[in-house]
Coordinates of C-alpha atoms and ligand atoms in Angstrom, one line a residue:
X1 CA -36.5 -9.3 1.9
X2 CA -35.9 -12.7 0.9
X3 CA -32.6 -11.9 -0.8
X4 CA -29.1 -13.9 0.6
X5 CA -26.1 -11.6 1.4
X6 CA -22.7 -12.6 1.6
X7 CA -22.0 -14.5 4.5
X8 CA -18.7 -14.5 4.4
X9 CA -18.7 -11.1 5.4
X10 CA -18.9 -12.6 8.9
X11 CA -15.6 -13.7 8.8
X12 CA -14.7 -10.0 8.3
X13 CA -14.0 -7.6 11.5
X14 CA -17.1 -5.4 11.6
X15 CA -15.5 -2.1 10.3
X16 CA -12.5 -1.3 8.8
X17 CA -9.1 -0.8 10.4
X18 CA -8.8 2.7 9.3
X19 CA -12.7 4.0 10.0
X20 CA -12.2 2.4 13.6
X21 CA -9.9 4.4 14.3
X22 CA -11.5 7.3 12.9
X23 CA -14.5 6.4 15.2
X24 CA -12.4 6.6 18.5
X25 CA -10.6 9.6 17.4
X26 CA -13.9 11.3 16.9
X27 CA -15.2 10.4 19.8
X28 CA -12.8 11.3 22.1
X29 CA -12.2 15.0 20.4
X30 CA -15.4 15.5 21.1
X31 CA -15.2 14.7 24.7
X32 CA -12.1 17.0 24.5
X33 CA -12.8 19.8 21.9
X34 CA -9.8 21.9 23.4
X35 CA -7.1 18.5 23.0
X36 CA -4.6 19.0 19.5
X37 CA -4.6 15.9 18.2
X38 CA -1.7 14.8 16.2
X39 CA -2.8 12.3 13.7
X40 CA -0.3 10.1 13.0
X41 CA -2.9 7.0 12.0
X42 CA -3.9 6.2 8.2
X43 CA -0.8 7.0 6.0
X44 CA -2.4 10.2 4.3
X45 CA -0.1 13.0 2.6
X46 CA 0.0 16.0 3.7
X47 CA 1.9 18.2 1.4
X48 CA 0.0 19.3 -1.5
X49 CA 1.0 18.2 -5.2
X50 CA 3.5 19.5 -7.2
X51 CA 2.7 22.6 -9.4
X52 CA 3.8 21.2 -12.6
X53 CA 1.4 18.3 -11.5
X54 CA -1.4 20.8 -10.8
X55 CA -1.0 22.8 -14.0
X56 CA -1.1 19.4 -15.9
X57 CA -4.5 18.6 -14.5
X58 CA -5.9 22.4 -15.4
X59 CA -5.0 22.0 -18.6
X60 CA -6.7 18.7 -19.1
X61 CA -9.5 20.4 -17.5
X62 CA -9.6 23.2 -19.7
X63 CA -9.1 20.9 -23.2
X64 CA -12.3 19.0 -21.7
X65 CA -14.3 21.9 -22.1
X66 CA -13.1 22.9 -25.8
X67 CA -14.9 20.6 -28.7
X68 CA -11.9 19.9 -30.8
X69 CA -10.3 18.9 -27.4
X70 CA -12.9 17.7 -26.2
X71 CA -12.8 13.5 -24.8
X72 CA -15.8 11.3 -23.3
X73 CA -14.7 7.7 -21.8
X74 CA -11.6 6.9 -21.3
X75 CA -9.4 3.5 -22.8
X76 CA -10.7 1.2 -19.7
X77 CA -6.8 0.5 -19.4
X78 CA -5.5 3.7 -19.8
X79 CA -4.4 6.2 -22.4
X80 CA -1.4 4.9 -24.0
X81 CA 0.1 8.1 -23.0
X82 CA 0.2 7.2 -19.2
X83 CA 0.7 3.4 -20.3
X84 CA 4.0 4.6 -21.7
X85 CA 5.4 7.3 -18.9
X86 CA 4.7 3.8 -16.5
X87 CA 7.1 1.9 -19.0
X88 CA 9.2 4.2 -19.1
X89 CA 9.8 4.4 -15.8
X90 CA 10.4 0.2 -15.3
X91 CA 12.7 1.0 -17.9
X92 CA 14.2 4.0 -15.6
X93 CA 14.8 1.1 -12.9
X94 CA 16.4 -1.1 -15.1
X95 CA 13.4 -3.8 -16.1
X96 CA 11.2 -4.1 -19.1
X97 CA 7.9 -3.7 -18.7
X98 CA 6.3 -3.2 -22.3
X99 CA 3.7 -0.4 -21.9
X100 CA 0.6 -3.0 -23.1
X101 CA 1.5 -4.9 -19.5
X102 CA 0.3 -1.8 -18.2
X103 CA -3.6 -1.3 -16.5
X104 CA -4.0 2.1 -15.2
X105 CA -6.6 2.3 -12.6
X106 CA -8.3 4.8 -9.7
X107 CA -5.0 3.0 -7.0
X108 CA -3.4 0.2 -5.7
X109 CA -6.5 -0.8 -3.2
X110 CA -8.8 -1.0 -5.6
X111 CA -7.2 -3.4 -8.0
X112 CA -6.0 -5.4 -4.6
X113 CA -9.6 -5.6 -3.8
X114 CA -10.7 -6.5 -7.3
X115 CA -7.9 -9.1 -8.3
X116 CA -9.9 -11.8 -6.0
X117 CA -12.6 -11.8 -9.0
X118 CA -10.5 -13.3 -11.3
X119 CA -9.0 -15.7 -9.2
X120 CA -10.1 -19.3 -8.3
X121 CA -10.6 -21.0 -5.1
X122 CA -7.0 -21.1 -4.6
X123 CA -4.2 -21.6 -1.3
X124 CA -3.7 -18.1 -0.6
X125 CA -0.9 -17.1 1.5
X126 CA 0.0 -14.1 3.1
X127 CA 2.6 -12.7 5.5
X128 CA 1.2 -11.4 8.7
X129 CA 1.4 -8.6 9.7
X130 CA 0.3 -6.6 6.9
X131 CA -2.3 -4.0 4.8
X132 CA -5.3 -5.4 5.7
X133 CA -6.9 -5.9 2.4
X134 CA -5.4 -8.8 1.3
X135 CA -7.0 -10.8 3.7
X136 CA -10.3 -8.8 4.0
X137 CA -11.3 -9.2 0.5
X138 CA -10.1 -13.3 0.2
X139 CA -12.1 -13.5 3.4
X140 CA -15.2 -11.5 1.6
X141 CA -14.8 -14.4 -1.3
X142 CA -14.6 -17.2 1.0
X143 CA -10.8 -18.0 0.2
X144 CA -8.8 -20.4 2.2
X145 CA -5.7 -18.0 4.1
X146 CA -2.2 -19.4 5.3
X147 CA -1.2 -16.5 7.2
X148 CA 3.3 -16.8 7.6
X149 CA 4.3 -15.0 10.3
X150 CA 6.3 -11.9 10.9
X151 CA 8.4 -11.0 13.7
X152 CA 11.1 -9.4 15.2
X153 CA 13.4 -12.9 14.4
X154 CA 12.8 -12.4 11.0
X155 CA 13.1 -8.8 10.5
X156 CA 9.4 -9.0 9.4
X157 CA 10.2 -10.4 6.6
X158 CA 9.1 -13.7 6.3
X159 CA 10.3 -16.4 4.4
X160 CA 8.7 -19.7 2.0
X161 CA 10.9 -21.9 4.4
X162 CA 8.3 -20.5 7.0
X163 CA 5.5 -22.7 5.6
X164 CA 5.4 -25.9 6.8
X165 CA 3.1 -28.1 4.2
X166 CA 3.3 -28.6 0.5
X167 CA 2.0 -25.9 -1.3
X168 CA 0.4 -26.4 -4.9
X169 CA -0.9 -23.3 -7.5
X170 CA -1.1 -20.6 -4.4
X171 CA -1.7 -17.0 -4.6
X172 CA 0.8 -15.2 -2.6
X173 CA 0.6 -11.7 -1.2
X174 CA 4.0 -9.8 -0.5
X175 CA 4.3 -6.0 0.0
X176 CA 7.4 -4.1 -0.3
X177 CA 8.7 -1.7 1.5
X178 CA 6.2 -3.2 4.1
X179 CA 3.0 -1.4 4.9
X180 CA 2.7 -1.4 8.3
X181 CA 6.3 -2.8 9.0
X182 CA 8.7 -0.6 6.6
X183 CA 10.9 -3.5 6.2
X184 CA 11.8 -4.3 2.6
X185 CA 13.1 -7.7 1.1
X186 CA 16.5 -7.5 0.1
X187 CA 17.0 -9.4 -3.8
X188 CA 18.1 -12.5 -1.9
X189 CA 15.0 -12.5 -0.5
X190 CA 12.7 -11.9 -3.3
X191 CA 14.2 -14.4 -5.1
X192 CA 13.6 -16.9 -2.3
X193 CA 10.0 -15.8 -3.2
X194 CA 9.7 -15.8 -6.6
X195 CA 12.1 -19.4 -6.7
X196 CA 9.3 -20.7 -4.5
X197 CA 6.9 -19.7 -7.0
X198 CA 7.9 -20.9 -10.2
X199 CA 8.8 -24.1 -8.3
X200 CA 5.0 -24.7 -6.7
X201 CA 3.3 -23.2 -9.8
X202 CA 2.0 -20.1 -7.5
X203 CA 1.6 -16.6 -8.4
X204 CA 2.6 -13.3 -6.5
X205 CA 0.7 -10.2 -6.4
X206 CA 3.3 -7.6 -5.8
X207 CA 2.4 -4.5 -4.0
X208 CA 4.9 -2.1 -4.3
X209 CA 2.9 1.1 -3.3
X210 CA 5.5 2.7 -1.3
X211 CA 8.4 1.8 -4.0
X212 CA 9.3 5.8 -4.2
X213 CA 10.9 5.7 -0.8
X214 CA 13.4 2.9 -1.6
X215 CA 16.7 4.3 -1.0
X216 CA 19.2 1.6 -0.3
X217 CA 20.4 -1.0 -2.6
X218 CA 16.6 -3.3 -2.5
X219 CA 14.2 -4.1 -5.2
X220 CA 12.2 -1.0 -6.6
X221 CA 10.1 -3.6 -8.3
X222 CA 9.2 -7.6 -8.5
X223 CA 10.4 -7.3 -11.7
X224 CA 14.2 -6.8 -10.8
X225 CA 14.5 -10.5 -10.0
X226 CA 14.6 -13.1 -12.2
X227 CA 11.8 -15.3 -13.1
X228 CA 9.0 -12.6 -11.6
X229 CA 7.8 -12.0 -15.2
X230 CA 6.9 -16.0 -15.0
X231 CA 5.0 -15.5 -12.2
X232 CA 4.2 -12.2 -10.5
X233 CA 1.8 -9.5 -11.5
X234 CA 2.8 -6.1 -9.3
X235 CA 0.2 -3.3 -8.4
X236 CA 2.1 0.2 -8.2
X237 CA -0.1 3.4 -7.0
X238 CA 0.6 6.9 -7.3
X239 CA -1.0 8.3 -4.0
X240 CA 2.2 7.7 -1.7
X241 CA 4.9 8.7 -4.8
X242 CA 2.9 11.8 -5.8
X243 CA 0.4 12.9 -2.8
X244 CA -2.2 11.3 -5.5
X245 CA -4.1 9.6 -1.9
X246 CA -7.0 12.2 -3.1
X247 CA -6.7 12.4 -6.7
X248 CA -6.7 8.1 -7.2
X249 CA -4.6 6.9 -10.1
X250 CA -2.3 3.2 -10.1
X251 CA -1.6 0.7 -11.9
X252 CA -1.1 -3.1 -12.7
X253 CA 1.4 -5.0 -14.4
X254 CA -0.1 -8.3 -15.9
X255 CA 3.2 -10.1 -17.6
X256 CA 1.7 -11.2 -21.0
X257 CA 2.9 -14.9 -20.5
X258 CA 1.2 -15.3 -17.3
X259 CA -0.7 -18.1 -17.9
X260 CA -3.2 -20.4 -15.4
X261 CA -6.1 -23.2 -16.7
X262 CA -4.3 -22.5 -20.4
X263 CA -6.1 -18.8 -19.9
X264 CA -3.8 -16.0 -19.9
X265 CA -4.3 -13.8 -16.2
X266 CA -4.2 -10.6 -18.5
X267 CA -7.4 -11.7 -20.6
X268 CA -9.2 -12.4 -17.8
X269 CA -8.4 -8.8 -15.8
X270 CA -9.0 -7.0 -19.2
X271 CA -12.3 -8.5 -19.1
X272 CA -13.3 -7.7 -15.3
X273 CA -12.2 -4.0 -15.7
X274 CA -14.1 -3.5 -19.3
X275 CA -16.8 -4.8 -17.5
X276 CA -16.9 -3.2 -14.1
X277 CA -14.5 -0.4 -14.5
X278 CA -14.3 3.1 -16.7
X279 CA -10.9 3.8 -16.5
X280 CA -9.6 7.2 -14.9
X281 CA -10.5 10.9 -16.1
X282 CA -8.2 12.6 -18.3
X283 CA -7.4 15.5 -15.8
X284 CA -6.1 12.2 -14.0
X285 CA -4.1 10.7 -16.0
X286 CA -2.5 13.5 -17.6
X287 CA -1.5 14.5 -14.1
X288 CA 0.2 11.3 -13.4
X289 CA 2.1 11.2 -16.6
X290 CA 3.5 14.7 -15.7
X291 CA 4.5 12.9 -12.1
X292 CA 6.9 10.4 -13.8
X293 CA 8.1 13.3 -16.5
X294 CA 11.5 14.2 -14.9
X295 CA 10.4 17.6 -13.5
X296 CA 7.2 15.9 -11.9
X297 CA 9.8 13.5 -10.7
X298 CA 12.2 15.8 -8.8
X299 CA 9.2 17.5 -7.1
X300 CA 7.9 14.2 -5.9
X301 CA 11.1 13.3 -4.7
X302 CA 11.8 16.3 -2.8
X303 CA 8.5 15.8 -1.1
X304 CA 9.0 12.0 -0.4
X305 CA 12.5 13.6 1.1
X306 CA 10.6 16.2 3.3
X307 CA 8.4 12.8 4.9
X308 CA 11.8 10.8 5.3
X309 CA 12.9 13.8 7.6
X310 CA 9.8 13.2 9.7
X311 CA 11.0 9.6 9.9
X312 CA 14.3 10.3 11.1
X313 CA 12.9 12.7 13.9
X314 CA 10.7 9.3 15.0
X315 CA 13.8 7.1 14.3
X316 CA 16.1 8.9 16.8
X317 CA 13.5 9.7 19.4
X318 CA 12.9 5.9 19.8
X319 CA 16.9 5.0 19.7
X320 CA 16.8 7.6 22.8
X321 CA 14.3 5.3 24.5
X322 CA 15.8 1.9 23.9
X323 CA 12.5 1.2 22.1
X324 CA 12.7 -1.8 19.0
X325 CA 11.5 -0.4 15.6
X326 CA 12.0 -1.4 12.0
X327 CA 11.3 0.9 9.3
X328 CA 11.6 5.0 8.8
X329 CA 14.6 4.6 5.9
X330 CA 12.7 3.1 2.7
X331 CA 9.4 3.6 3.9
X332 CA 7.8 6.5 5.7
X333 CA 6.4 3.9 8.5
X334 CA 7.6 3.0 11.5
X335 CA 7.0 -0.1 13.4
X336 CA 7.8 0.1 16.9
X337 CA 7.2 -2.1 19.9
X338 CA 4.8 -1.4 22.5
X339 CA 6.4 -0.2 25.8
X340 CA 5.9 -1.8 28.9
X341 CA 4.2 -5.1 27.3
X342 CA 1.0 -3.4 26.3
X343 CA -0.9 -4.1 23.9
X344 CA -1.8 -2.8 21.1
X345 CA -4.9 -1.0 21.4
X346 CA -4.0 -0.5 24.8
X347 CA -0.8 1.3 23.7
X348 CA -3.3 3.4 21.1
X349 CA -5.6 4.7 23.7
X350 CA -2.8 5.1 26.4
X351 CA -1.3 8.2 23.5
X352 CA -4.5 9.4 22.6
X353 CA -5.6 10.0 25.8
X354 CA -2.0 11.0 27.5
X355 CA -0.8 12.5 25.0
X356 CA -3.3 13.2 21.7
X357 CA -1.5 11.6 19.4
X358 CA -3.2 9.0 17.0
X359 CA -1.2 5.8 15.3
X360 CA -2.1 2.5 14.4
X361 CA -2.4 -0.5 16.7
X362 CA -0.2 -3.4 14.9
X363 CA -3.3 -5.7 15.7
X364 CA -5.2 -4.2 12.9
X365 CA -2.8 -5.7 10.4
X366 CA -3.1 -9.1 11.7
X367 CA -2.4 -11.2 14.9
X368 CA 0.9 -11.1 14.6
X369 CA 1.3 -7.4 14.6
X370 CA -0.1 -7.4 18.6
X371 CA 2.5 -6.0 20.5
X372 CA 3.9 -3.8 18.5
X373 CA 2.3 0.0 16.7
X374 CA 2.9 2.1 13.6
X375 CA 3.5 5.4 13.1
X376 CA 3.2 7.5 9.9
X377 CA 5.8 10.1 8.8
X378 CA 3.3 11.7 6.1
X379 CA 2.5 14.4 8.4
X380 CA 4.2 18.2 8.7
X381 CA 7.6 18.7 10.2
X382 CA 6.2 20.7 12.8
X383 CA 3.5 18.2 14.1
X384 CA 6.4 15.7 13.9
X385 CA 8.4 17.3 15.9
X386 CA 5.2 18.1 18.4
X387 CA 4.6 14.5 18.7
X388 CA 8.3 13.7 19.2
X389 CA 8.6 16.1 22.0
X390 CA 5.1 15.0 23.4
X391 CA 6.5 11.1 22.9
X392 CA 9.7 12.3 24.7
X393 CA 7.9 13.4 27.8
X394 CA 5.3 10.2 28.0
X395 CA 7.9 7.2 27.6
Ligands
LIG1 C1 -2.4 3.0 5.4 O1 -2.4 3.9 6.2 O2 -2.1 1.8 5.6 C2 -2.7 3.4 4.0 O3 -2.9 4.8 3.9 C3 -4.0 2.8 3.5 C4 -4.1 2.8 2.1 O4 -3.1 3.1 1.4 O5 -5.2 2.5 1.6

């Protein structure tokens, strides 16, 4: 053919952090078939969803195949219904978010992925380490990236101060609780954001996909501190609140007054999704609204509490060993250093191989996250407790 491809997908790693790893693990069970691997890798739930969140997708199911009950395409935004269970739980936290702000989609990757279309060729900065999508798909559009570093020093959590030339109209990335690093931003430091944003005429894009497991006295949402609504849009998902990782339902908030060129940022995303997106099934949606309805609520909760158990058996095993970690109390990740200076795709093969259990080398989630390794908390007590005693043994 005669066609040009996207070059810029050069500047990409080959495959993606998560289907590496799937390709090693593979390989290597199949050089072992009698090994028990315990999967501790991508952050994938385990337990299964609720049954008030089932029977809510059932009977969606069965009113789809009635005539008076009967719907075809759904609002490409959302049914108002789900639009308005998502205000109402802003409104739960203690913000205003007005339900017409709201743009349900299939999860939080998707419209992370799909943002860059609406975006300019803009500064965009992002704090390193961290979910690898960000960068991938700015890289994939050619984008200019100021990567800010995180480290122990800073708790990774870094800070505007970190950046070290003027900055004018960026895009900045923050995600919090922190995937891979579990550490959160405490209001003082959000606001240092969002301060540094009004002030440079920048815009945040919030991901708060693992807000369910806050627990201490941090920001649920962007929205808590003042100013955000000037200058942040946040992308929620439901996967890691309510197991939703294979049913696919977020959302994004678009402040109406956010405002770029004299174009308002919410026109121009209501344009790309009624264009290239057909908003979620019914089943879907009615499912997540019966997530944030107080009973839905409670059973998500109790399962977010089972994982945070699963934390705390990682979180004392590695106290035992004298090993650095952040993480494991808002967030079901833990961030731990690599023993004996290894790297960190040294450090993934050395448990795979001694003692089957998979996580994910910090390098994946940028250069600053060499050194150090994440483990997930989303799998069952029992293989938890497996991989604690196995871990126990190896370091
Ligand atoms: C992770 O393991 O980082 C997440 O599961 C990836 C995702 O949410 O897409």
């Amino acid at each position: 053919m005669k066609i040009k491809v996207n070059k810029h997908f050069e500047d990409i790693k080959e495959t993606y952090l998560f289907s590496e790893i799937a390709k090693r693990v593979k390989a290597y069970q199949e050089e072992n078939p009698d090994k028990k691997i315990i999967r501790m890798g991508i952050g994938d739930v385990t337990l299964p969803l609720p049954e008030a969140v089932v029977k809510a997708i059932k009977d969606a199911a069965s009113e789809m195949g009635v005539k008076e009950t009967f719907r075809g395409y759904p609002p490409e935004y959302g049914y108002d219904f789900l639009k308005e269970a998502i205000a109402e739980h802003y409104k739960e936290i203690g913000v205003d978010v007005p339900a017409a702000s709201v743009y349900v989609s299939d999860g939080a990757k998707s419209d992370l992925g799909n943002i860059v279309d609406i975006l300019g060729d803009n500064e965009i900065i992002i704090p390193d380490p961290v979910y690898p999508v960000y960068v991938d798909s700015n890289l994939m559009s050619g984008h200019k990236i100021t990567l800010i570093e995180g480290n122990i020093d800073n708790g990774f959590l870094p800070l505007p101060e970190q950046i070290d030339h003027a900055v004018e109209g960026a895009v900045i990335y923050l995600c919090s609780p922190n995937n891979p690093t579990g550490a959160v931003y405490s209001y003082e430091g959000l606001k240092a954001w969002v301060d540094y944003a009004l002030k440079t005429g920048s815009m945040i894009i919030y991901d708060s996909a693992y807000e369910a497991f806050v627990e201490e006295e941090v920001p649920h949402t962007i929205y808590e501190i003042e100013g955000a609504g000037e200058c942040a849009i946040e992308i929620c998902s439901f996967s890691k609140f309510a197991g939703f990782t294979g049913v696919r339902c977020g959302w994004t908030v678009i402040p109406e007054g956010l405002e770029a060129e004299e174009v308002r940022i919410s026109k121009l995303w209501s344009r790309r999704q009624a264009t290239k997106f057909n908003g979620v099934s019914y089943p879907v949606q009615r499912a997540a609204q019966k997530a944030l309805s107080p009973e839905g609520k409670a059973a998500c909760r109790a399962n977010i509490a089972y994982y945070k158990k699963n934390a705390s058996l990682l979180a004392v095993l590695l106290k035992s060993k004298d090993i650095k970690f952040t993480g494991g109390v808002n967030s079901p990740y833990i961030w731990l250093q690599c023993p004996k200076g290894m790297s960190s795709w040294e450090f993934f093969d050395f448990l795979l191989k001694e003692a089957q259990i998979v996580g994910t080398p910090g390098e994946g989630f940028g250069k600053s996250g060499e050194g150090f390794f994440r483990l997930t908390a989303f799998g069952t007590y029992e293989a938890t407790k497996e991989a604690c005693e196995r871990l126990d043994k190896l370091l």
